Every structure is written in C-alpha cells, then in structure tokens.
PDB file of C-alpha atoms in Angstrom:
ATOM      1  CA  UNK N   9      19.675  46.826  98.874  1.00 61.00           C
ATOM      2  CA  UNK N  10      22.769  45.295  96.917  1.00 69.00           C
ATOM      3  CA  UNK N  11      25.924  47.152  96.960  1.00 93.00           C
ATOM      4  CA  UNK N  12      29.410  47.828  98.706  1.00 95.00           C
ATOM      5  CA  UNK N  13      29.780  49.222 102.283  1.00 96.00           C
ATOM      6  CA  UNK N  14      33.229  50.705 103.260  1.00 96.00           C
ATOM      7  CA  UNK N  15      33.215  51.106 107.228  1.00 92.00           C
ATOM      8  CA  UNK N  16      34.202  53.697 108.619  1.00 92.00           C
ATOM      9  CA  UNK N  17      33.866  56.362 106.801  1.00 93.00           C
ATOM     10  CA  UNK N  18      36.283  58.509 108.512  1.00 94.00           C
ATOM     11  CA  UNK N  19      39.091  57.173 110.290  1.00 94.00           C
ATOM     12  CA  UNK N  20      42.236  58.499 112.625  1.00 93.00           C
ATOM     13  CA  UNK N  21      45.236  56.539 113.603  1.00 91.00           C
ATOM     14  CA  UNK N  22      48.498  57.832 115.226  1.00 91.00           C
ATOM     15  CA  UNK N  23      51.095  57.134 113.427  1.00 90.00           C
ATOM     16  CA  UNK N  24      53.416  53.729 113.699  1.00 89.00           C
ATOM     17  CA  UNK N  25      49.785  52.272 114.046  1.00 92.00           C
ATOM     18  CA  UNK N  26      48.118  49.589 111.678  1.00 94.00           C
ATOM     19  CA  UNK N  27      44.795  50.014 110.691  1.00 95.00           C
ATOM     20  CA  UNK N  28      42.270  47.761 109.016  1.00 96.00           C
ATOM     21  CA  UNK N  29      39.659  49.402 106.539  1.00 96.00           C
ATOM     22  CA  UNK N  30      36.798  47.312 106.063  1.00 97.00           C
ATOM     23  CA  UNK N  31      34.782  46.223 102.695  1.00 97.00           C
ATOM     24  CA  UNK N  32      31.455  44.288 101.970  1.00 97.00           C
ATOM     25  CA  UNK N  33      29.480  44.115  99.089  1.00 97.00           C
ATOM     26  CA  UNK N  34      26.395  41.853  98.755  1.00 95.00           C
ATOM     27  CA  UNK N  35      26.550  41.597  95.017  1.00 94.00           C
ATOM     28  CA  UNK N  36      27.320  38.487  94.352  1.00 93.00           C
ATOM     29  CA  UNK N  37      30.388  39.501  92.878  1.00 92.00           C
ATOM     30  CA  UNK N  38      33.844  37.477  92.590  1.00 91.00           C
ATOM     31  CA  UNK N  39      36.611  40.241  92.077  1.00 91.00           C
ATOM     32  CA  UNK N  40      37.178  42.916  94.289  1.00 94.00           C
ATOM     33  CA  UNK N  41      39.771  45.693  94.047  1.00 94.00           C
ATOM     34  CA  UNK N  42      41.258  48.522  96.478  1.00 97.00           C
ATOM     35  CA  UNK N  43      42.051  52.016  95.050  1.00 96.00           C
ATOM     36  CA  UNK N  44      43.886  54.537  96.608  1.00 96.00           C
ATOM     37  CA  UNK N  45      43.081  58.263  95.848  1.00 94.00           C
ATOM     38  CA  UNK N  46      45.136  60.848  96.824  1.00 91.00           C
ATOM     39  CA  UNK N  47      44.677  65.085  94.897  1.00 82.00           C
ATOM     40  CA  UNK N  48      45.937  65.015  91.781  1.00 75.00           C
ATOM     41  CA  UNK N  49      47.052  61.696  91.206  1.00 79.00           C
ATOM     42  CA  UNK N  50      43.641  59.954  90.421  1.00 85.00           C
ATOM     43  CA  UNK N  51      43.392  56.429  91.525  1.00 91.00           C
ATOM     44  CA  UNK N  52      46.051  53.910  91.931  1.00 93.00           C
ATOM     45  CA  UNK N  53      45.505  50.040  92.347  1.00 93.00           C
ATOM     46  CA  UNK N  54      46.498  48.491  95.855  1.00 96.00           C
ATOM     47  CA  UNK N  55      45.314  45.314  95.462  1.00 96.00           C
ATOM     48  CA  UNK N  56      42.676  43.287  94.107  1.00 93.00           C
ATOM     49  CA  UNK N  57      41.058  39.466  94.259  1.00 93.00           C
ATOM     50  CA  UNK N  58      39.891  37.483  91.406  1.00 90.00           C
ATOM     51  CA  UNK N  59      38.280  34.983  93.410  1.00 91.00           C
ATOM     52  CA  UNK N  60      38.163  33.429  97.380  1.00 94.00           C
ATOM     53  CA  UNK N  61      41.475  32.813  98.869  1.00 95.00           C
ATOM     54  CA  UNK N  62      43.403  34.918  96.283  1.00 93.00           C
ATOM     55  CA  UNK N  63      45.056  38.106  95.858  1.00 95.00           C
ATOM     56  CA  UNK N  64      47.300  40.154  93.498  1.00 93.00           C
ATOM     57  CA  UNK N  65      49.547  43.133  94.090  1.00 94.00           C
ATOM     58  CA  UNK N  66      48.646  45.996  92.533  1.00 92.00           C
ATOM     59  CA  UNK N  67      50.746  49.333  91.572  1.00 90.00           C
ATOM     60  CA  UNK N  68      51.066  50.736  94.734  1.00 95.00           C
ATOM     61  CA  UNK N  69      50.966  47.135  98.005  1.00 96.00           C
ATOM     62  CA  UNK N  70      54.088  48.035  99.509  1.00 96.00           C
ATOM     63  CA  UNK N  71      52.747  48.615 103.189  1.00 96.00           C
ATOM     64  CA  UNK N  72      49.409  46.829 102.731  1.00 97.00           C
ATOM     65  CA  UNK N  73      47.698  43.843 103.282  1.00 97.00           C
ATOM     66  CA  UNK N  74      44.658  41.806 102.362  1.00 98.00           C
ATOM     67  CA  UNK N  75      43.008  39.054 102.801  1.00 97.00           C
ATOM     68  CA  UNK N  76      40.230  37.402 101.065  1.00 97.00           C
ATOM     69  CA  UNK N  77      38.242  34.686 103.092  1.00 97.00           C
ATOM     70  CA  UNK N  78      34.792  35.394 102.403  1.00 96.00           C
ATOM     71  CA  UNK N  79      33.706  35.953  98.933  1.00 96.00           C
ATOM     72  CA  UNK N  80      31.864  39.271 101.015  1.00 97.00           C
ATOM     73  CA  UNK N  81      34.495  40.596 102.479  1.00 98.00           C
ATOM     74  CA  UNK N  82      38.148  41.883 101.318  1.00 98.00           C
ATOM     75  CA  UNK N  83      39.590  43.889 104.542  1.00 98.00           C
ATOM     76  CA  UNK N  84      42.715  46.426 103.807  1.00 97.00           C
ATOM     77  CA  UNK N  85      45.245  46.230 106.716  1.00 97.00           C
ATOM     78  CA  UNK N  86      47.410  49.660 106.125  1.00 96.00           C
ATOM     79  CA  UNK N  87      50.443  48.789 108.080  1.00 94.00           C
ATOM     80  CA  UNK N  88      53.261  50.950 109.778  1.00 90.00           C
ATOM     81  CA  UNK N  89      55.489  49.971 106.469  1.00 89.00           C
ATOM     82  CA  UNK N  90      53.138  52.446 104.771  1.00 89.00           C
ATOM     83  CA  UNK N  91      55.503  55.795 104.385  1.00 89.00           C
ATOM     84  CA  UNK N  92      52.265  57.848 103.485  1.00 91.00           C
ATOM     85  CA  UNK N  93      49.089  56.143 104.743  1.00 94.00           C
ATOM     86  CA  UNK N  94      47.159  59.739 104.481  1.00 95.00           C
ATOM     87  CA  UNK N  95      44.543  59.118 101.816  1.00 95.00           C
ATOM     88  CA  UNK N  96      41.309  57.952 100.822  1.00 95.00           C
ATOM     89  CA  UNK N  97      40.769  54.528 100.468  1.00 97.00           C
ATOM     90  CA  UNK N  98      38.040  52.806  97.593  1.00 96.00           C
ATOM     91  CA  UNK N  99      36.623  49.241  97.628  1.00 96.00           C
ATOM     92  CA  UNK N 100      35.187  48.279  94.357  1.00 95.00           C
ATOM     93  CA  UNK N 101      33.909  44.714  93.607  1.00 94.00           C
ATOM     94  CA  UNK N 102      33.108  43.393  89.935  1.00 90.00           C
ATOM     95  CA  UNK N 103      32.150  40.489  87.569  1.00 84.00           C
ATOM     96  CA  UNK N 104      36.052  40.359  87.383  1.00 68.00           C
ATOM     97  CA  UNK N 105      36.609  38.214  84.451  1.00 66.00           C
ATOM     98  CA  UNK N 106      34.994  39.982  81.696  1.00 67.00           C
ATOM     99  CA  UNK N 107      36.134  42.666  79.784  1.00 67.00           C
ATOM    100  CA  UNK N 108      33.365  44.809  79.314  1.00 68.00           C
ATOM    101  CA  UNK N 109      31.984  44.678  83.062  1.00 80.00           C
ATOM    102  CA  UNK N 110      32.333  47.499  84.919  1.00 85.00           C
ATOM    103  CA  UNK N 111      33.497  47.877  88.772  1.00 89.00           C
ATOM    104  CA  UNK N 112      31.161  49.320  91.348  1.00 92.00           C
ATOM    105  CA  UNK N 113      32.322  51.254  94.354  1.00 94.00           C
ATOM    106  CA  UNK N 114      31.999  51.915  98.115  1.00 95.00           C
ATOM    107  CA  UNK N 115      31.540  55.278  99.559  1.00 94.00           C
ATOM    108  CA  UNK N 116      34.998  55.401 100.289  1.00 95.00           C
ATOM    109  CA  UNK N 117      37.181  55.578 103.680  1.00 96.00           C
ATOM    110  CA  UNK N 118      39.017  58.880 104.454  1.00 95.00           C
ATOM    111  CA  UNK N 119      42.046  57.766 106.347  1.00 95.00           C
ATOM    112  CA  UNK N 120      44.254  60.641 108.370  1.00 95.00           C
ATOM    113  CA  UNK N 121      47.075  59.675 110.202  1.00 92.00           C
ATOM    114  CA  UNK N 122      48.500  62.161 112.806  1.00 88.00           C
TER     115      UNK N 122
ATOM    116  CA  UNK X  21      49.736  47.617  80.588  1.00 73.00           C
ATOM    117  CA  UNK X  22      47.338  49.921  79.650  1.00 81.00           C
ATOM    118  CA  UNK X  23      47.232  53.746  80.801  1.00 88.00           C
ATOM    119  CA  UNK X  24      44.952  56.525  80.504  1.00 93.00           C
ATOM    120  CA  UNK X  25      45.945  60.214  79.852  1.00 95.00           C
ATOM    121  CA  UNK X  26      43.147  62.628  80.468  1.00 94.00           C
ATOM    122  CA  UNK X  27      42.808  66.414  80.134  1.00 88.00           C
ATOM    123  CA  UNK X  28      44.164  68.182  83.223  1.00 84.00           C
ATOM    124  CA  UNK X  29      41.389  70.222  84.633  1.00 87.00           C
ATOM    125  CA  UNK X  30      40.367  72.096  86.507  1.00 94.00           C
ATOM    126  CA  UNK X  31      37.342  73.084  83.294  1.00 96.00           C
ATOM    127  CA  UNK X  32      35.267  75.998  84.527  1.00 97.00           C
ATOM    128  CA  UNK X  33      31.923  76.755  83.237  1.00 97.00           C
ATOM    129  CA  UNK X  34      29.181  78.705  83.045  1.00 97.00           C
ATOM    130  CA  UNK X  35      25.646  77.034  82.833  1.00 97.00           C
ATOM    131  CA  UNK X  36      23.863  75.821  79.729  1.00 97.00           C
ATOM    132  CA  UNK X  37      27.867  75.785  78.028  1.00 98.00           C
ATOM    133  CA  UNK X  38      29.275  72.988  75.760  1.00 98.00           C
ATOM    134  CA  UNK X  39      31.484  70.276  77.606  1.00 97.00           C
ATOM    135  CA  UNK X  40      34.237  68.459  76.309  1.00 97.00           C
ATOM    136  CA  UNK X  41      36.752  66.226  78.405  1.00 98.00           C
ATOM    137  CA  UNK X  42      39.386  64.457  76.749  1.00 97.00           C
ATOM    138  CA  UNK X  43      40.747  61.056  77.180  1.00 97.00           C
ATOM    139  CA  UNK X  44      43.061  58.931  75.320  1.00 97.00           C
ATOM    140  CA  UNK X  45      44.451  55.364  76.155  1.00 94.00           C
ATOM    141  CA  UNK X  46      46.855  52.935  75.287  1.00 91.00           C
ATOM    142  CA  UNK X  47      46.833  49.463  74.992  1.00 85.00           C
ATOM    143  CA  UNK X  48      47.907  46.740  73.039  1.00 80.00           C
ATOM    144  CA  UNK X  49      44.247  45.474  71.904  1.00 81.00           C
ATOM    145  CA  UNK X  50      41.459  47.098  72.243  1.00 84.00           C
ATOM    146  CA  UNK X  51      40.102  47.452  75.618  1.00 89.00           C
ATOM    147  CA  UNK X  52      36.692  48.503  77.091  1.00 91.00           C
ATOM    148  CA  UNK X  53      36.356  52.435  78.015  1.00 94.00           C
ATOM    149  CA  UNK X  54      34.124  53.629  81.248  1.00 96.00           C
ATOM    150  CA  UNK X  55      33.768  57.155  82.377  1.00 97.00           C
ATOM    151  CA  UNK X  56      33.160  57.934  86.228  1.00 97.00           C
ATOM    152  CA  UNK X  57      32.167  60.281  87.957  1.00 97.00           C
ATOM    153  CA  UNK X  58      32.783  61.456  91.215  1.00 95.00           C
ATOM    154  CA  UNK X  59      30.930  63.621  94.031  1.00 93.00           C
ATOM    155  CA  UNK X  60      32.673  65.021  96.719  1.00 88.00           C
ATOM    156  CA  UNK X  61      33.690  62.761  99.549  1.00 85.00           C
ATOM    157  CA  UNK X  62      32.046  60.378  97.541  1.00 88.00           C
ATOM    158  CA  UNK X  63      32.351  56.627  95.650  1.00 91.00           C
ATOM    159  CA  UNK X  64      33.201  56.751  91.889  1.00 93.00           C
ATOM    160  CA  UNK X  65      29.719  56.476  89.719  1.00 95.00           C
ATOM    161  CA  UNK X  66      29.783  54.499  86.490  1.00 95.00           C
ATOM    162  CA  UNK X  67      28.554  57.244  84.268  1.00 97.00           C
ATOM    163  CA  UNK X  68      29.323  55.642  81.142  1.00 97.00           C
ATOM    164  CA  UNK X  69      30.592  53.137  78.943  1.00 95.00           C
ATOM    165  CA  UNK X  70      31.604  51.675  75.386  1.00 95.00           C
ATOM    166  CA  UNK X  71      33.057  47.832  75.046  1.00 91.00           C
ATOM    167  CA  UNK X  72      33.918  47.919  71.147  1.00 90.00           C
ATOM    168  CA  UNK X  73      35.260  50.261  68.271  1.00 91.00           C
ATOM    169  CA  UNK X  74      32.838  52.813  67.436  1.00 94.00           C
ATOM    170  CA  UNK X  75      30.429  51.899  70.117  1.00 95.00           C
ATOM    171  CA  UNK X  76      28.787  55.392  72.079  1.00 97.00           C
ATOM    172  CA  UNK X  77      27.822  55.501  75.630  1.00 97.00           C
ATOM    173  CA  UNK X  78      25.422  57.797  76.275  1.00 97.00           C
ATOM    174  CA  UNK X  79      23.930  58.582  80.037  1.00 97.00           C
ATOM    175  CA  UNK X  80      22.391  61.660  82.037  1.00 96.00           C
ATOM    176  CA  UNK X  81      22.973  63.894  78.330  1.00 97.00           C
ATOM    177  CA  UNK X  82      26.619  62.722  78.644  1.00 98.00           C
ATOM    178  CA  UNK X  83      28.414  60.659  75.611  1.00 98.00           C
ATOM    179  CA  UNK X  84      31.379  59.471  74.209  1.00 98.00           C
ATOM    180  CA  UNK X  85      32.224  57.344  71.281  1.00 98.00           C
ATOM    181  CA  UNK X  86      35.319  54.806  71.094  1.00 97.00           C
ATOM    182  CA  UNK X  87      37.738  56.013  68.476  1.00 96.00           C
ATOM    183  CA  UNK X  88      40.309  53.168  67.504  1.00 93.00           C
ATOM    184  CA  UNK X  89      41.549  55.231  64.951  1.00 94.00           C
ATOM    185  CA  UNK X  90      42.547  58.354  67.789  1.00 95.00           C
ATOM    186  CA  UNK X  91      42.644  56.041  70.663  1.00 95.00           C
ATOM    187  CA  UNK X  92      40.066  58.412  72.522  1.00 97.00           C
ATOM    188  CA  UNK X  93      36.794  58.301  74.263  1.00 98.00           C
ATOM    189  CA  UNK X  94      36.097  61.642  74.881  1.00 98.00           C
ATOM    190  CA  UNK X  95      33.306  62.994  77.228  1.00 98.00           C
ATOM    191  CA  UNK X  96      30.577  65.696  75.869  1.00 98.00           C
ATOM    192  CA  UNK X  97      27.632  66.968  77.189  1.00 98.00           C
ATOM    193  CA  UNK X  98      25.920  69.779  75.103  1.00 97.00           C
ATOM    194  CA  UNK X  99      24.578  71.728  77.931  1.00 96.00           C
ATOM    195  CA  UNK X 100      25.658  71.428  81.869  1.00 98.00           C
ATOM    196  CA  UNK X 101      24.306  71.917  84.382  1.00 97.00           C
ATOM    197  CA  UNK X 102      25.464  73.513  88.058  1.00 97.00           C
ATOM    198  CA  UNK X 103      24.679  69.660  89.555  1.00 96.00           C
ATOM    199  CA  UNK X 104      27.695  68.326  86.953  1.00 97.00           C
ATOM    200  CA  UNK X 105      29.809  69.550  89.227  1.00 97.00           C
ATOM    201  CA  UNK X 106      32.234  66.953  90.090  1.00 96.00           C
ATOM    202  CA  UNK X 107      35.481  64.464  89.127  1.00 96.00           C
ATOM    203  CA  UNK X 108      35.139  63.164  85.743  1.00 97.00           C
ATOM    204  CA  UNK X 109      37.240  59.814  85.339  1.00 96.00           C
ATOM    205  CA  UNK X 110      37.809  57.974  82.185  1.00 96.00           C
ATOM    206  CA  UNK X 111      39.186  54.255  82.776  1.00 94.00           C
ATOM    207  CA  UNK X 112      39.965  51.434  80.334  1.00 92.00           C
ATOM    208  CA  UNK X 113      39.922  47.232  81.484  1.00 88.00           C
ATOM    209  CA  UNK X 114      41.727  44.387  79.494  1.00 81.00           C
ATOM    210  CA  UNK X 115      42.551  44.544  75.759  1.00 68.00           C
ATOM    211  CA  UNK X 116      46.151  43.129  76.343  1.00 65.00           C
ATOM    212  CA  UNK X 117      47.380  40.510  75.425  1.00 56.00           C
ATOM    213  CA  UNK X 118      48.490  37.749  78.032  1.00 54.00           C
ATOM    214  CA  UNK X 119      47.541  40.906  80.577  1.00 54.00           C
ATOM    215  CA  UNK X 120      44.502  40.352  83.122  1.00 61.00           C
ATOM    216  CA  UNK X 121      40.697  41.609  81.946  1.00 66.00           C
ATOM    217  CA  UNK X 122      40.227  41.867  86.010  1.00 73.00           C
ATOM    218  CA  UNK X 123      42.250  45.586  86.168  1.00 80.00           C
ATOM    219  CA  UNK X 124      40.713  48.992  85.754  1.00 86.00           C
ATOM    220  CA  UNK X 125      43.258  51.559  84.929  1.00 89.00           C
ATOM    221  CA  UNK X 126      41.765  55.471  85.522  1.00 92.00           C
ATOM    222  CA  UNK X 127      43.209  58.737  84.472  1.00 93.00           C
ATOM    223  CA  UNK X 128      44.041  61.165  86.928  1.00 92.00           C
ATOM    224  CA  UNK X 129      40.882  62.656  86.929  1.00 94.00           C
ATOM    225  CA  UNK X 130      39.490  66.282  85.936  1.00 95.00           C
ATOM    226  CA  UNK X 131      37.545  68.648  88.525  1.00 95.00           C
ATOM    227  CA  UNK X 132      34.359  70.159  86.527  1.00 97.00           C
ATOM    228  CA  UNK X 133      33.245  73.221  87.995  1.00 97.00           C
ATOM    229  CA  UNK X 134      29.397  74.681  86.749  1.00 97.00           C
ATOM    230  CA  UNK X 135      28.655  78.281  87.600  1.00 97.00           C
ATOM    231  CA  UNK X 136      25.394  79.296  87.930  1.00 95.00           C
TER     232      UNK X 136
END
C-alpha cells in the first residue's frame, strides 16, 4: 500500500539526549514537510524539502535537523538545543509544487522526554 | 505569509445537530483551502478541499465553500454524528506572491465533541 510511515510511534529519551524520528513514504512524492503539534497551538512547520538534497527552515528549526538523501526518506534529528522537545511529531509528503495539492500524513510520533 | 484563524473550540454537540466551524485566512492572493481532520493519536486526514473562488468541497456530508469576498471557508455538516468526533483543521497553501506554493499553514485546530 502507498503512504507515509512514521517509526516509532511512541518514543522516550532522557533529556540532554538527541533523538532521530524517522519518515518514509512510498508515494512518489518530491516535498516532504515536518509538523510539530503540541495542545492548543495546532501545527507548526519544522522543516520541509522541496526536492533531494534540499531543505528549508520552517517556523519553529531551532534545535532540529534534517536531512534529505533519499527522495523516501526525510529523518528529524531533535537535538539537545531543543528547549521543549515534548510533543508530537508529523511527517507529511506532497506533490510540493502545486498549489492546489494537498499534503498527506504519517501516523505521527509521540515524543516524551523525561 | 499566509495565516489561518479558526474558531476556538471546544463545540459540543448533541447527535443529529447542525455543525458549523469557522475559518478565515489571509493572504495576499488567493490561496487553496483544505480542511483536516484529526483522530486521536492519529495523522491529520484530508477531509476536504476548494482550489478557487467560489469553489465547494464537499466529503463524508461535510462542505465548505471559498468566500473571497469574507476570506472564509467555513466547515458545515447538517447532521453529526457521535463518529465526528475529532480535531477539525482548516489550512491554506500558496496564493502569495514571490512566497513558496510548497507551505501548508493550519489553524490551531477545534476539538468537536458528538454526544450520543
């Protein structure tokens, strides 16, 4: 079946700790975007990749990282730099380019940092 | 850039009731609107969507219809249901000029509660 996996699902890291989230979608898609969700604040863009071996800062990529080698596969690194790294974490991929397309989204990654 | 102001939930309902979520956006053109929806501990859903002015998406008994003239894509559904129970999201993408078509921008979200 076509789609985006997020891996794990859940996910527990002591603090001071990076952690890499992983995303793969089989959609043949070029962009892909992470989204952070925390309660009341809806979704706010980390990063996101318009095509292989590029990247963009979003609202919110102080204390992340990305990489984009694969056309499948855009890891998150959350790093130690990340004051709040509590949250959960959304990989969406998309036709990118046009307007009108919509994104499609993982299953999310709950991260909790203790 | 573009933002998305939605109404603040939570919306409580009883079955069979009329739903109506708000959402307004700015941008400097005219962008394409999506609604979302979300269950819990789950991905976001594409629920919905409308690309041009006066365009209505229409899914599941859900619609809204692009306003240019309000700047609003509101979300109705005549008659809900106790599975509607989730995280309604409106999001717009592109319409700026010189800005990137590749961004989604969401509202904060509103929690839809259906009593049986």
């Amino acid at each position: 079946d076509g789609g985006i996996t997020q891996s794990p699902k859940y996910l527990f890291r002591k603090e001071g700790q990076n952690v890499t989230l992983s995303c793969e979608q089989n959609l043949n898609h070029d962009a892909m975007y992470w989204y952070r969700q925390d309660p009341g604040q809806g979704l706010r863009l980390i990063y996101y990749s318009q095509i292989v071996n590029d990247f963009q800062k979003g609202d919110i990529a102080e204390g992340y990282s990305v990489s984009r080698e694969k056309k499948e596969s855009f890891p998150l690194t959350v790093t130690s730099a990340q004051k709040n790294p509590t949250a959960f974490y959304l990989c969406a991929s998309g036709t990118g380019g046009k307007m009108n397309t919509e994104a499609f989204f993982g299953q999310g990654t709950r991260l909790t940092v203790v | 850039g573009n933002s998305v102001t939605q109404m603040e939930g939570p919306v409580t309902l009883s079955e069979e009731a009329f739903l109506t979520i708000n959402c307004t956006y700015t941008a400097t053109g005219y962008p394409s609107l999506f609604w979302y929806v979300q269950y819990p501990g789950e991905g976001l859903q594409l629920l919905l969507k409308a690309t041009k002015a006066d365009d209505k998406g229409s899914n599941k008994g859900f619609e809204a219809t692009y306003r240019k003239e309000t700047t609003s894509f509101h979300l109705e559904k005549g008659s809900v249901q106790v599975s509607d129970s989730a995280v309604y999201f409106c999001a717009s993408k592109g319409g700026n000029s010189g800005g990137s078509n590749y961004k989604l921008t969401f509202g904060k979200g509103t929690l839809l509660t259906v009593n049986p």
